[in-house]
Tab-separated table of C-alpha atoms and ligand atoms in Angstrom:
chain	number	residue	atom	x	y	z
Q	91	MET	CA	-5.349	-20.524	9.786
Q	92	THR	CA	-4.477	-20.153	6.236
Q	93	ALA	CA	-6.739	-17.702	4.182
Q	94	THR	CA	-7.608	-18.503	0.661
Q	95	LEU	CA	-9.402	-16.442	-2.114
Q	96	ALA	CA	-11.649	-17.869	-4.542
Q	97	PRO	CA	-9.810	-18.243	-7.837
Q	98	GLN	CA	-9.581	-14.971	-9.725
Q	99	ARG	CA	-7.760	-12.667	-12.213
Q	100	ILE	CA	-5.552	-10.264	-10.045
Q	101	TRP	CA	-3.411	-7.348	-10.764
Q	102	LEU	CA	-0.720	-6.780	-8.213
Q	103	THR	CA	1.706	-3.719	-8.172
Q	104	GLY	CA	4.905	-3.595	-6.214
Q	105	ALA	CA	5.338	-7.182	-6.785
Q	106	THR	CA	9.152	-7.608	-6.792
Q	107	SER	CA	10.012	-6.867	-3.165
Q	108	GLY	CA	8.851	-7.087	0.408
Q	109	ILE	CA	5.155	-7.561	1.047
Q	110	GLY	CA	4.190	-7.477	-2.647
Q	111	ARG	CA	6.707	-10.154	-3.585
Q	112	ALA	CA	5.510	-12.429	-0.729
Q	113	LEU	CA	1.884	-11.961	-1.788
Q	114	ALA	CA	2.830	-12.591	-5.471
Q	115	GLU	CA	4.437	-16.039	-4.569
Q	116	ARG	CA	1.436	-16.886	-2.413
Q	117	LEU	CA	-1.290	-15.856	-5.095
Q	118	LEU	CA	0.568	-17.619	-7.857
Q	119	ASP	CA	1.002	-20.747	-5.774
Q	120	ASP	CA	-2.804	-20.612	-4.787
Q	121	GLY	CA	-3.554	-20.771	-8.545
Q	122	HIS	CA	-4.868	-17.355	-9.312
Q	123	ARG	CA	-4.023	-15.687	-12.603
Q	124	VAL	CA	-1.768	-12.762	-11.553
Q	125	ALA	CA	-0.544	-9.766	-13.602
Q	126	LEU	CA	2.493	-8.457	-11.707
Q	127	SER	CA	4.033	-4.975	-11.886
Q	128	ALA	CA	6.966	-3.070	-10.763
Q	129	ARG	CA	9.825	-1.275	-12.471
Q	130	SER	CA	12.349	-4.082	-12.257
Q	131	ALA	CA	11.816	-6.368	-15.414
Q	132	GLU	CA	14.424	-8.882	-13.881
Q	133	GLY	CA	12.581	-9.058	-10.485
Q	134	LEU	CA	9.323	-9.805	-12.458
Q	135	ALA	CA	11.002	-12.363	-14.721
Q	136	ALA	CA	12.185	-14.195	-11.615
Q	137	LEU	CA	8.558	-14.417	-10.237
Q	138	THR	CA	6.993	-15.385	-13.502
Q	139	GLU	CA	9.572	-17.936	-14.808
Q	140	GLY	CA	7.977	-21.369	-15.170
Q	141	ARG	CA	4.449	-20.245	-14.165
Q	142	ASP	CA	1.780	-20.003	-16.727
Q	143	ASN	CA	-0.522	-18.303	-14.383
Q	144	ALA	CA	1.727	-15.263	-14.126
Q	145	LEU	CA	1.878	-12.216	-16.319
Q	146	ALA	CA	4.990	-9.828	-15.954
Q	147	VAL	CA	3.886	-6.267	-16.656
Q	148	PRO	CA	6.691	-3.980	-15.846
Q	149	LEU	CA	5.971	-0.317	-15.420
Q	150	ASP	CA	6.986	2.846	-13.605
Q	151	ILE	CA	3.634	3.539	-11.663
Q	152	THR	CA	4.528	7.354	-11.799
Q	153	ASP	CA	4.266	7.276	-15.578
Q	154	ARG	CA	0.424	7.561	-16.512
Q	155	GLU	CA	0.723	6.508	-20.080
Q	156	ALA	CA	2.874	3.492	-19.155
Q	157	VAL	CA	0.186	2.454	-16.531
Q	158	ALA	CA	-2.584	2.954	-19.085
Q	159	ALA	CA	-0.639	0.748	-21.615
Q	160	ALA	CA	-0.107	-1.791	-18.888
Q	161	GLY	CA	-4.016	-1.849	-18.313
Q	162	GLU	CA	-4.544	-2.526	-22.042
Q	163	ARG	CA	-1.972	-5.373	-21.818
Q	164	ILE	CA	-3.763	-6.936	-18.934
Q	165	ASP	CA	-7.031	-6.519	-20.586
Q	166	ALA	CA	-5.723	-8.336	-23.760
Q	167	ALA	CA	-4.395	-11.180	-21.596
Q	168	PHE	CA	-7.139	-11.470	-18.977
Q	169	GLY	CA	-10.253	-9.690	-20.290
Q	170	GLY	CA	-11.212	-8.291	-16.767
Q	171	LEU	CA	-9.962	-8.357	-13.203
Q	172	GLU	CA	-11.746	-9.517	-10.055
Q	173	LEU	CA	-9.110	-8.055	-7.640
Q	174	VAL	CA	-6.726	-5.038	-8.017
Q	175	LEU	CA	-4.038	-4.795	-5.304
Q	176	LEU	CA	-2.258	-1.541	-5.438
Q	177	ASN	CA	0.803	-2.224	-3.238
Q	178	ALA	CA	3.699	-0.273	-4.977
Q	179	GLY	CA	5.119	2.486	-2.832
Q	180	THR	CA	8.231	4.172	-1.356
Q	181	CYS	CA	9.373	5.820	1.735
Q	182	GLU	CA	11.470	8.733	2.574
Q	183	TYR	CA	11.499	10.775	5.804
Q	184	LEU	CA	11.688	14.613	5.851
Q	185	ASP	CA	14.046	16.631	7.921
Q	186	ALA	CA	12.007	19.962	8.352
Q	187	ARG	CA	15.053	21.869	8.935
Q	188	ASP	CA	16.005	21.184	5.387
Q	189	PHE	CA	12.585	21.448	3.850
Q	190	ASP	CA	12.754	19.582	0.718
Q	191	VAL	CA	9.619	19.735	-1.606
Q	192	ASP	CA	11.426	17.443	-4.138
Q	193	LEU	CA	11.472	14.676	-1.582
Q	194	ILE	CA	7.810	15.104	-0.741
Q	195	GLU	CA	6.870	15.016	-4.515
Q	196	ARG	CA	9.135	11.903	-4.860
Q	197	VAL	CA	7.135	10.121	-2.270
Q	198	PHE	CA	3.647	11.309	-3.298
Q	199	ALA	CA	4.434	10.310	-7.109
Q	200	PRO	CA	4.183	6.412	-6.561
Q	201	ASN	CA	2.299	6.467	-3.188
Q	202	PHE	CA	-0.630	8.594	-4.318
Q	203	HIS	CA	-0.469	9.743	-7.850
Q	204	GLY	CA	0.724	6.279	-9.210
Q	205	ALA	CA	-2.276	4.725	-7.368
Q	206	LEU	CA	-4.587	7.199	-9.215
Q	207	TYR	CA	-3.060	6.126	-12.457
Q	208	ALA	CA	-3.386	2.501	-11.796
Q	209	ILE	CA	-7.094	2.959	-10.649
Q	210	GLU	CA	-7.733	4.886	-13.736
Q	211	ALA	CA	-6.409	1.918	-15.836
Q	212	ALA	CA	-8.064	-0.749	-13.602
Q	213	LEU	CA	-11.543	0.528	-13.304
Q	214	PRO	CA	-12.750	-0.572	-16.767
Q	215	LEU	CA	-11.331	-4.163	-16.127
Q	216	LEU	CA	-13.158	-4.355	-12.754
Q	217	ARG	CA	-16.294	-3.347	-14.461
Q	218	GLN	CA	-15.763	-5.712	-17.372
Q	219	ALA	CA	-15.402	-8.691	-14.734
Q	220	ARG	CA	-18.641	-7.382	-13.248
Q	221	ASP	CA	-20.643	-7.079	-16.420
Q	222	ARG	CA	-19.314	-9.900	-18.324
Q	223	ASP	CA	-18.605	-12.537	-15.743
Q	224	GLY	CA	-21.152	-11.567	-12.965
Q	225	SER	CA	-18.239	-10.970	-10.479
Q	226	ARG	CA	-18.206	-8.598	-7.481
Q	227	PRO	CA	-14.764	-6.849	-8.100
Q	228	LEU	CA	-12.549	-5.642	-5.348
Q	229	LEU	CA	-10.158	-2.643	-5.471
Q	230	ALA	CA	-7.537	-2.600	-2.635
Q	231	ALA	CA	-4.717	-0.462	-1.888
Q	232	THR	CA	-1.752	-0.556	0.691
Q	233	SER	CA	-1.706	2.602	2.688
Q	234	SER	CA	-0.095	2.684	6.150
Q	235	ALA	CA	-0.832	2.695	9.855
Q	236	SER	CA	0.867	6.114	9.659
Q	237	ALA	CA	-2.213	7.355	7.882
Q	238	TYR	CA	-4.010	7.123	11.342
Q	239	VAL	CA	-2.029	9.690	13.053
Q	240	ALA	CA	0.590	12.355	12.180
Q	241	LEU	CA	4.091	11.258	13.171
Q	242	PRO	CA	7.398	13.135	13.215
Q	243	ARG	CA	9.380	13.151	9.902
Q	244	ALA	CA	6.317	11.666	8.192
Q	245	GLU	CA	5.233	15.007	6.340
Q	246	ALA	CA	5.997	13.064	3.046
Q	247	TYR	CA	5.173	9.444	3.690
Q	248	GLY	CA	2.281	9.781	6.236
Q	249	ALA	CA	0.579	12.565	4.249
Q	250	SER	CA	0.836	10.545	1.031
Q	251	LYS	CA	-0.746	7.475	2.751
Q	252	ALA	CA	-3.432	9.667	4.554
Q	253	ALA	CA	-4.238	10.928	1.213
Q	254	LEU	CA	-4.512	7.506	-0.290
Q	255	THR	CA	-6.708	6.361	2.600
Q	256	TYR	CA	-9.108	9.369	2.225
Q	257	PHE	CA	-9.217	8.968	-1.517
Q	258	MET	CA	-9.876	5.187	-1.281
Q	259	GLU	CA	-12.578	5.617	1.452
Q	260	SER	CA	-14.183	8.430	-0.643
Q	261	LEU	CA	-14.112	6.188	-3.738
Q	262	ARG	CA	-15.574	3.197	-1.735
Q	263	LEU	CA	-18.787	5.403	-1.322
Q	264	ASP	CA	-19.067	6.339	-4.893
Q	265	LEU	CA	-18.307	2.609	-6.290
Q	266	ALA	CA	-20.661	1.097	-3.868
Q	267	ALA	CA	-23.490	1.887	-6.463
Q	268	GLU	CA	-21.537	0.174	-9.016
Q	269	ALA	CA	-21.091	-3.001	-6.940
Q	270	ILE	CA	-17.356	-2.614	-6.720
Q	271	ASP	CA	-15.858	-3.074	-3.178
Q	272	VAL	CA	-12.822	-1.104	-1.812
Q	273	SER	CA	-10.544	-2.397	0.808
Q	274	VAL	CA	-7.750	-0.153	2.369
Q	275	ILE	CA	-4.696	-2.018	4.043
Q	276	HIS	CA	-2.940	-0.371	6.789
Q	277	PRO	CA	0.034	-2.320	7.849
Q	278	GLY	CA	2.150	-1.432	10.911
Q	279	PHE	CA	5.899	-2.253	10.548
Q	280	VAL	CA	6.808	-5.252	8.344
Q	281	LYS	CA	10.253	-6.545	7.782
Q	282	THR	CA	11.118	-5.665	4.173
Q	283	PRO	CA	13.873	-3.952	2.275
Q	284	LEU	CA	11.892	-0.671	2.814
Q	285	THR	CA	11.917	-0.845	6.634
Q	286	ASP	CA	15.473	-2.464	6.846
Q	287	ARG	CA	16.686	1.055	5.725
Q	288	ASN	CA	15.071	2.659	8.867
Q	289	ASP	CA	17.466	3.787	11.576
Q	290	PHE	CA	15.035	3.863	14.477
Q	291	PRO	CA	13.189	1.406	16.567
Q	292	MET	CA	10.160	-0.302	14.784
Q	293	PRO	CA	7.842	-1.604	17.597
Q	294	MET	CA	6.120	-4.881	16.986
Q	295	ARG	CA	7.476	-5.368	13.429
Q	296	VAL	CA	6.281	-8.503	11.782
Q	297	GLY	CA	7.505	-10.807	9.003
Q	298	VAL	CA	6.061	-10.641	5.462
Q	299	GLU	CA	4.314	-14.086	6.071
Q	300	THR	CA	2.287	-12.399	8.862
Q	301	ALA	CA	1.489	-9.555	6.577
Q	302	VAL	CA	0.385	-11.765	3.634
Q	303	GLU	CA	-1.921	-13.862	5.983
Q	304	ALA	CA	-3.604	-10.735	7.518
Q	305	ILE	CA	-4.012	-9.212	3.969
Q	306	LEU	CA	-5.524	-12.317	2.378
Q	307	GLU	CA	-7.723	-12.956	5.444
Q	308	GLY	CA	-8.926	-9.424	5.052
Q	309	LEU	CA	-9.395	-9.503	1.415
Q	310	ALA	CA	-11.391	-12.729	1.700
Q	311	ARG	CA	-13.748	-10.949	4.124
Q	312	ARG	CA	-13.841	-7.800	1.850
Q	313	ALA	CA	-12.855	-5.866	5.111
Q	314	LEU	CA	-13.017	-2.155	4.703
Q	315	ASP	CA	-9.857	-1.582	6.762
Q	316	ILE	CA	-7.228	-4.458	6.915
Q	317	HIS	CA	-4.738	-3.560	9.647
Q	318	PHE	CA	-2.041	-5.510	11.360
Q	319	PRO	CA	-0.498	-6.292	13.754
Q	320	LYS	CA	-3.552	-5.396	15.608
Q	321	ARG	CA	-1.763	-4.874	18.943
Q	322	PHE	CA	0.156	-2.083	17.186
Q	323	THR	CA	-2.582	-0.752	15.027
Q	324	TYR	CA	-5.182	-0.326	17.722
Q	325	LEU	CA	-2.479	1.759	19.635
Q	326	VAL	CA	-1.972	3.995	16.630
Q	327	LYS	CA	-5.656	4.360	15.893
Q	328	LEU	CA	-6.145	5.204	19.647
Q	329	MET	CA	-3.494	7.876	19.433
Q	330	GLY	CA	-5.261	9.251	16.427
Q	331	ILE	CA	-8.522	9.890	18.217
Q	332	LEU	CA	-7.003	11.496	21.218
Q	333	PRO	CA	-7.614	15.222	21.748
Q	334	PRO	CA	-5.129	17.386	19.645
Q	335	GLY	CA	-3.117	18.622	22.581
Q	336	LEU	CA	-2.443	15.164	23.946
Q	337	ARG	CA	-1.777	13.747	20.576
Q	338	PHE	CA	0.848	16.606	20.066
Q	339	ARG	CA	2.508	15.800	23.402
Q	340	LEU	CA	2.780	12.148	22.679
Q	341	GLY	CA	3.877	12.812	18.963
Q	342	LYS	CA	6.694	15.084	20.267
Q	343	ARG	CA	7.925	12.299	22.584
Q	344	MET	CA	8.646	10.320	19.483
Q	345	ILE	CA	11.050	12.906	18.084
Q	346	ARG	CA	14.679	11.629	18.244
Q	347	ASP	CA	17.118	13.556	20.133
Q	348	ARG	CA	19.522	14.058	17.118
Q	349	ASP	CA	16.676	15.755	15.304
Q	350	THR	CA	16.328	18.354	17.911
Q	351	GLU	CA	19.767	18.978	19.295
Q	352	ALA	CA	20.952	20.865	16.122
Q	353	ALA	CA	17.959	23.184	16.550
Q	354	GLY	CA	18.615	23.677	20.208
Q	355	ASP	CA	14.953	22.366	21.014
Q	356	GLN	CA	15.230	20.175	24.036
Q	357	THR	CA	11.601	20.590	25.141
V	518	NAP	N1	7.088	-2.444	5.156
V	518	NAP	C1	6.393	-1.754	6.007
V	518	NAP	O1	6.536	-1.696	7.259
V	518	NAP	C2	5.229	-1.075	5.552
V	518	NAP	C3	4.207	-0.498	6.493
V	518	NAP	C4	3.091	0.214	5.968
V	518	NAP	C5	2.790	0.359	4.599
V	518	NAP	N2	3.787	-0.332	3.772
V	518	NAP	C6	3.468	-0.166	2.400
V	518	NAP	O2	3.448	-1.437	1.722
V	518	NAP	C7	3.740	-1.361	0.289
V	518	NAP	C8	4.928	-2.445	0.048
V	518	NAP	O3	6.014	-1.968	1.009
V	518	NAP	P1	7.312	-2.967	1.126
V	518	NAP	O4	7.787	-2.583	2.522
V	518	NAP	O5	7.111	-4.228	0.811
V	518	NAP	O6	8.403	-2.025	0.202
V	518	NAP	P2	9.612	-2.591	-0.716
V	518	NAP	O7	10.111	-3.917	-0.288
V	518	NAP	O8	10.301	-1.467	-0.951
V	518	NAP	O9	8.798	-2.807	-2.031
V	518	NAP	C9	8.120	-1.804	-2.827
V	518	NAP	C10	7.660	-2.329	-4.217
V	518	NAP	O10	7.087	-1.295	-4.841
V	518	NAP	C11	7.728	-1.127	-6.288
V	518	NAP	N3	7.676	0.202	-6.572
V	518	NAP	C12	8.353	1.322	-5.981
V	518	NAP	N4	8.308	2.403	-6.734
V	518	NAP	C13	7.728	1.878	-7.908
V	518	NAP	C14	7.421	2.648	-8.983
V	518	NAP	N5	7.515	4.041	-9.176
V	518	NAP	N6	6.729	2.022	-9.990
V	518	NAP	C15	6.454	0.758	-9.901
V	518	NAP	N7	6.726	0.036	-8.999
V	518	NAP	C16	7.276	0.573	-7.883
V	518	NAP	C17	9.062	-1.930	-6.079
V	518	NAP	O11	9.563	-2.477	-7.217
V	518	NAP	P3	10.660	-1.701	-8.149
V	518	NAP	O12	11.626	-1.243	-7.279
V	518	NAP	O13	11.181	-2.973	-8.961
V	518	NAP	O14	9.994	-0.822	-8.984
V	518	NAP	C18	8.680	-2.942	-5.066
V	518	NAP	O15	8.254	-4.095	-5.791
V	518	NAP	C19	4.343	0.144	0.104
V	518	NAP	O16	3.174	0.844	-0.460
V	518	NAP	C20	4.506	0.659	1.586
V	518	NAP	O17	4.320	2.017	1.595
V	518	NAP	C21	4.918	-0.980	4.173
């Protein structure tokens, strides 16, 4: 079944590639007014060309001032937002033998701090849609199924997403009094340029079309936790609630041989 949202004004970040690009195309085809953000101005122009319901708002989400300026541009063009979809993100894996704080900060910058900057810019626009137009706005962010359980080499990526999930869930509690809903999206593996770089097996990886359907269906229901594919995410959730000793033993089995050989640890 194809999910559709009532017509609305939307800000989507990470719109030029992978899940975000597929979402952007679908939202524009469905007739929403969509402000699209990413760093690549060319990527955004390719999406917005010939569409009068699309607004290209290029930005680096790690630049707080640029994100604030983007919020002002969207305000001037749209005058409020019913839906904010924070999807921009990156992934790098850590080799703990070569502990690299720069790498961790590079991942946290867009995945966590960038989301904070975008929320800072977006909240006044969500409130405006509520106060001026009587809408019930929705703030959503793409976390990851890796937020449910600690995985090897995910000290940067998984921690940035776990922080994002915690932050959004906490914010949900506080925004409830303001009649602003919050959804957190936890995808399993989705085939995108981000995961095409991975050199390890990605069980149950799905296509972007499946991701878009699941996200739109979840947003239409205002689900608190939008996760897919369910056969994968329920397994990860189950792992996350196991006793720590069992979780540790299972997690260790996911360590690749080549990551332990050099350290001489074959256990
Ligand atoms: N694919 C998966 O399996 C998977 C699973 C779980 C969660 N996720 C999450 O889903 C989201 C989308 O992932 P994807 O797989 O579609 O990745 P992708 O194909 O690499 O797309 C990432 C998007 O984020 C934008 N972006 C990255 N850094 C940015 C920055 N500093 N400022 C502004 N925009 C930035 C990129 O555009 P520019 O390069 O033009 O800036 C691009 O549009 C990410 O948050 C990712 O962590 C993905």
